[in-house]
Short mmCIF file of C-alpha atoms and ligand atoms in Angstrom, two decimals:
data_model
loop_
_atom_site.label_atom_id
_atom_site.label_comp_id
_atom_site.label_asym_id
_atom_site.label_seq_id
_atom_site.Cartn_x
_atom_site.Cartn_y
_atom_site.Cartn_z
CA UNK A 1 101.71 49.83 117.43
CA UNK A 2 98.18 51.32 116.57
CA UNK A 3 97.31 52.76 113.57
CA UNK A 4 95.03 55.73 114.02
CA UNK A 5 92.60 56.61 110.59
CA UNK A 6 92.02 60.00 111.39
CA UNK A 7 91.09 63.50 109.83
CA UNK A 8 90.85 66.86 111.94
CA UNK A 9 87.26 66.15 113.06
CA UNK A 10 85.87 66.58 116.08
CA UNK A 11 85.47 62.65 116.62
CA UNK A 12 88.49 62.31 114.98
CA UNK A 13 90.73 64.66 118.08
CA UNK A 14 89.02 62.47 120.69
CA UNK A 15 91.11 59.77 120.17
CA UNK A 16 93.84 61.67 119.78
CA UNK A 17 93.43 63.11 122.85
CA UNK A 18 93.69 60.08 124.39
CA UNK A 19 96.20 58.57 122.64
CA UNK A 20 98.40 61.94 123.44
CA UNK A 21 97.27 61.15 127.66
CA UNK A 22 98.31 57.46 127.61
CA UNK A 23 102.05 56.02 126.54
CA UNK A 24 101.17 54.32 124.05
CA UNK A 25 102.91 53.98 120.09
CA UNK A 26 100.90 55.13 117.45
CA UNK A 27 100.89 55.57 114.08
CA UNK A 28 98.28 58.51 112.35
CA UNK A 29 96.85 57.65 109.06
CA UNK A 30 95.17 61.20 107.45
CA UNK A 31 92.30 60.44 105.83
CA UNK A 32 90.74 63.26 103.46
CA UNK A 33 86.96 62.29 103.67
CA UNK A 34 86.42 63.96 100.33
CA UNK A 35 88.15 60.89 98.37
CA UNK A 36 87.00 57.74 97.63
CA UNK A 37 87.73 55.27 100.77
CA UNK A 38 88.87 52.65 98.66
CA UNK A 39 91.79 54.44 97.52
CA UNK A 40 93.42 54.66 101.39
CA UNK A 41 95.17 51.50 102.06
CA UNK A 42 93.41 48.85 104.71
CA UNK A 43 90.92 51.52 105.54
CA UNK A 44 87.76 49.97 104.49
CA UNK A 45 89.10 46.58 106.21
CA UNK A 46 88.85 48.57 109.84
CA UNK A 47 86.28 51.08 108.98
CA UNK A 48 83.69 49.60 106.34
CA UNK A 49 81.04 52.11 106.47
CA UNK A 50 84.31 54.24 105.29
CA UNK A 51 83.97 56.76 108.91
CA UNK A 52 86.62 58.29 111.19
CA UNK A 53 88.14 57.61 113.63
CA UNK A 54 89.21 54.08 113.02
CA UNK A 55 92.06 52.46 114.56
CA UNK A 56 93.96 48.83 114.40
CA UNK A 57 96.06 47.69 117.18
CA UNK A 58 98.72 45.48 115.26
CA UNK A 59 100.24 44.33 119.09
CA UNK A 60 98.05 41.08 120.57
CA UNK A 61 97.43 42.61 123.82
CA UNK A 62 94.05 41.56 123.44
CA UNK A 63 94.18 38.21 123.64
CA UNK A 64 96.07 37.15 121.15
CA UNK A 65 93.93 38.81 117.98
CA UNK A 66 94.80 41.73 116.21
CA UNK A 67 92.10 44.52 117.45
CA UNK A 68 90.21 46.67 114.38
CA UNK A 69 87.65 49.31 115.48
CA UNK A 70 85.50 51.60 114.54
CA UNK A 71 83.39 54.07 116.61
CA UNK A 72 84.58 56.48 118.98
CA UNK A 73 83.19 55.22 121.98
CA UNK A 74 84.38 51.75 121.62
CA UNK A 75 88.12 53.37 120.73
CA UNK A 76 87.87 55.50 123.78
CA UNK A 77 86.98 52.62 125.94
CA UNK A 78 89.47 49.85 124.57
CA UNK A 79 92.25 52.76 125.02
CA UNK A 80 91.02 53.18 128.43
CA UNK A 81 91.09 48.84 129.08
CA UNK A 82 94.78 48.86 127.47
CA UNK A 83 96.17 51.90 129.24
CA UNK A 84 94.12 51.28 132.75
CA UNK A 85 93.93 54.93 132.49
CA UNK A 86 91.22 57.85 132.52
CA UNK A 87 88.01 54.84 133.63
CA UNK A 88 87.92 54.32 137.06
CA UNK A 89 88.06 50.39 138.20
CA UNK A 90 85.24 51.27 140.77
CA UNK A 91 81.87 50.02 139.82
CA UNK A 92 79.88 53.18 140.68
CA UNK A 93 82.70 55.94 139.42
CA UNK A 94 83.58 53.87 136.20
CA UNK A 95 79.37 53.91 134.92
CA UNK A 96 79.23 57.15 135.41
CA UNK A 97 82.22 57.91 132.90
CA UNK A 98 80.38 55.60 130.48
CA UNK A 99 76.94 57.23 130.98
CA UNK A 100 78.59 60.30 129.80
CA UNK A 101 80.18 58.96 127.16
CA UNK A 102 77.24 57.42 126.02
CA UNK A 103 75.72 60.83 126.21
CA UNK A 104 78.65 61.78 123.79
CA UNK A 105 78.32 59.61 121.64
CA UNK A 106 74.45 59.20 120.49
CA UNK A 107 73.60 62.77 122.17
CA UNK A 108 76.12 65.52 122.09
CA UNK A 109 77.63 64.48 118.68
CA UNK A 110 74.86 64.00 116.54
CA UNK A 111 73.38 67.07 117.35
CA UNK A 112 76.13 69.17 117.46
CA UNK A 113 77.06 67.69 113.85
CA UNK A 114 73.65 68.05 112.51
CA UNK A 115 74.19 71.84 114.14
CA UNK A 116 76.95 72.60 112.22
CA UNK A 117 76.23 70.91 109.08
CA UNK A 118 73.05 72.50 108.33
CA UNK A 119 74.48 75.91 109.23
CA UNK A 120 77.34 75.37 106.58
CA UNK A 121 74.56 74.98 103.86
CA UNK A 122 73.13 77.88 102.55
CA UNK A 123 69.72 75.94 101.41
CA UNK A 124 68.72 74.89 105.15
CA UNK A 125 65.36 75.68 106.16
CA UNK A 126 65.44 78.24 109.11
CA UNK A 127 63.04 75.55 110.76
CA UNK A 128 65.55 72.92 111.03
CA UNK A 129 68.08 75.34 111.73
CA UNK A 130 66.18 76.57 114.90
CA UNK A 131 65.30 73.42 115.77
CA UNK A 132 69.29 72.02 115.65
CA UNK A 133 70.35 75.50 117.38
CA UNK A 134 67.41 75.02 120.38
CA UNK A 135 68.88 71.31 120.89
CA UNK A 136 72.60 72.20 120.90
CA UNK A 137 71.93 75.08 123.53
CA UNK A 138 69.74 73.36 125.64
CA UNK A 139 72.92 70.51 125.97
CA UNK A 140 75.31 73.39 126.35
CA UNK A 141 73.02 74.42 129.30
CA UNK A 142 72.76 70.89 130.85
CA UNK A 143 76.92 70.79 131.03
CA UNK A 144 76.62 73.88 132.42
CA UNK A 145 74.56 72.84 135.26
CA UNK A 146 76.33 69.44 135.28
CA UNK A 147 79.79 71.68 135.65
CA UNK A 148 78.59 74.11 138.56
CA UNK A 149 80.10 71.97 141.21
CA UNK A 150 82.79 69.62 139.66
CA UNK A 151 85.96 70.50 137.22
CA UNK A 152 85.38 67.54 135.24
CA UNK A 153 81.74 65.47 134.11
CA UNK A 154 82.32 62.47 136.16
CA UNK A 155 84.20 63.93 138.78
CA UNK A 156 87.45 62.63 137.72
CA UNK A 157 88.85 63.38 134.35
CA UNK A 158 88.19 61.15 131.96
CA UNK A 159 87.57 59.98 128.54
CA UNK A 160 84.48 61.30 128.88
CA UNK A 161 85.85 64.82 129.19
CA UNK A 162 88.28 63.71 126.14
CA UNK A 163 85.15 63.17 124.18
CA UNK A 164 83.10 66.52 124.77
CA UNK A 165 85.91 68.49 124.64
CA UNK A 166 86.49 68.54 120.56
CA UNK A 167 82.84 69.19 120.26
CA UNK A 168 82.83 72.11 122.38
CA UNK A 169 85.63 73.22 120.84
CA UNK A 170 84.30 74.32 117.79
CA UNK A 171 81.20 76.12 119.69
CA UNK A 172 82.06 79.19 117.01
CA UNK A 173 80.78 77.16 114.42
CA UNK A 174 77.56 76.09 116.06
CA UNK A 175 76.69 79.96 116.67
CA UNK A 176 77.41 79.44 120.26
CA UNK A 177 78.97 81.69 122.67
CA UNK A 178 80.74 79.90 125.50
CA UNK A 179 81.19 83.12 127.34
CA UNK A 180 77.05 82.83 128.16
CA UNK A 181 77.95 79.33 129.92
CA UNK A 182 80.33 80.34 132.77
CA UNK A 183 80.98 76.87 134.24
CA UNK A 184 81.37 75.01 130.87
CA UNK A 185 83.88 77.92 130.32
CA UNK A 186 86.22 77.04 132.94
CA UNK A 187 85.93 73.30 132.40
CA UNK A 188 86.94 74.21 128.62
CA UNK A 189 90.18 76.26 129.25
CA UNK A 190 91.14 73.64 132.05
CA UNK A 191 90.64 71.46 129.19
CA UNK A 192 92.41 73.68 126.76
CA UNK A 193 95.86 73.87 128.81
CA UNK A 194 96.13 69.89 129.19
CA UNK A 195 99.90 69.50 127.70
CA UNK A 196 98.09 66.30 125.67
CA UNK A 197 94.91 68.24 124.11
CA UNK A 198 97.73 70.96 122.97
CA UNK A 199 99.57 68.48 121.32
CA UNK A 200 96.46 66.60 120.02
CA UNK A 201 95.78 69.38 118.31
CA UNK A 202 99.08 70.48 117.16
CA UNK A 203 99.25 67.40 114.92
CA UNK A 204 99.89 67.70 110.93
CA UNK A 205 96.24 65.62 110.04
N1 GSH B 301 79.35 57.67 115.68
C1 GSH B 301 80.61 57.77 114.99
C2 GSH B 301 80.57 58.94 114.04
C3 GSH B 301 81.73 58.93 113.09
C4 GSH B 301 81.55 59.96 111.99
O1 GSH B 301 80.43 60.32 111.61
N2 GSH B 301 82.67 60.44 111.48
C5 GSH B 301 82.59 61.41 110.41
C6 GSH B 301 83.69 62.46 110.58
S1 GSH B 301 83.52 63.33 112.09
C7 GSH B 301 82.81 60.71 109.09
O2 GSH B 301 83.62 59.82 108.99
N3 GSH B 301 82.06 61.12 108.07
C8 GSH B 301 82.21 60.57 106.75
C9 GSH B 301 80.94 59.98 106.25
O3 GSH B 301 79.91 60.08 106.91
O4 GSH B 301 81.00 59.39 105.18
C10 GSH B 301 81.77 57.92 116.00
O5 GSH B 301 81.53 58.44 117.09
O6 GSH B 301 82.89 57.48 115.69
#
């Protein structure tokens, strides 16, 4: 059984994303990032910068230790290991789902947080504003490029697609109109109508 610290984030639905694509037991743990950390039960033990997602797998799959982790990239990529699912075994084909979720992870995410966290204060300078909204489009135009000749980022879907996906999700919030990015578009309602990003999304965080 894994237990999944969660709230209904953006880095938070990656994982359970995943967690909805592979058969795996799980157990969600909401965590309302406006209390103190302390006060939720073995959170600080897996998380101790207090940060979602966080998960602990309580099975000893893993060689015999009990697995805590924080960081969405290293969840997405031990789910992957357990599961042999969504990262190819092939050298060349299983890089290039990391380089993207690399890309995610210190690329994608930050900015797209930094996006829509100075756009939800009314104080922010329009200078950092315009500089956070000239980032997040010009990445919205690289996936579009990236998507012109391939349904998914590294060809095959992946937890890579898992982890742009909740990012692009919220593209209303960043002030960004998906309609202007055609093939990002169509790799987002593919996305969309996965049975497992439906009930990702469906769950009571
Ligand atoms: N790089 C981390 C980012 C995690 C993160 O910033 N999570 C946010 C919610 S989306 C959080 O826990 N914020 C609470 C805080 O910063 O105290 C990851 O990908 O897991």
């Amino acid at each position: 059984m894994i237990d999944v610290f969660c709230d209904s984030s953006p880095n938070g639905y990656k994982v359970l994303i995943m967690l909805e694509e592979i058969d795996i037991k799980y157990r969600l743990v909401s965590v309302d990032l406006g209390t103190d950390p302390a006060a939720i039960p073995g959170f600080l033990d897996i998380s101790p910068d207090g940060k979602i997602p966080a998960i602990v797998d309580h099975d000893t799959r893993s060689g015999g230790e009990f697995v805590p982790l924080f960081e969405s990239g290293a969840i997405m990529l031990y789910l992957a290991e357990l599961s042999g699912q969504f990262l190819p075994e092939n050298t060349v084909s299983r890089i290039e789902v990391l380089k993207w979720l690399f890309w995610q992870v210190s690329n994608l995410g930050p900015t797209l947080g930094q996006l829509v966290h100075f756009r939800g204060d009314p104080e922010s300078p329009s200078k950092t504003l315009d500089y956070f909204f000239s980032r997040a489009k010009r990445l919205y135009q690289f996936l579009n490029r990236e998507l012109e000749h391939r349904d998914y980022i590294a060809h095959e879907y992946s937890i890579a697609d898992m982890a742009i996906y909740p990012w692009i999700a919220i593209h209303e919030n960043q002030g960004l109109n998906i309609r202007d990015f055609p093939n990002l578009m169509r790799w987002y309602f593919n996305m969309e109508d996965r049975e497992a990003v439906e009930r990702a999304y469906d769950l009571k965080i």
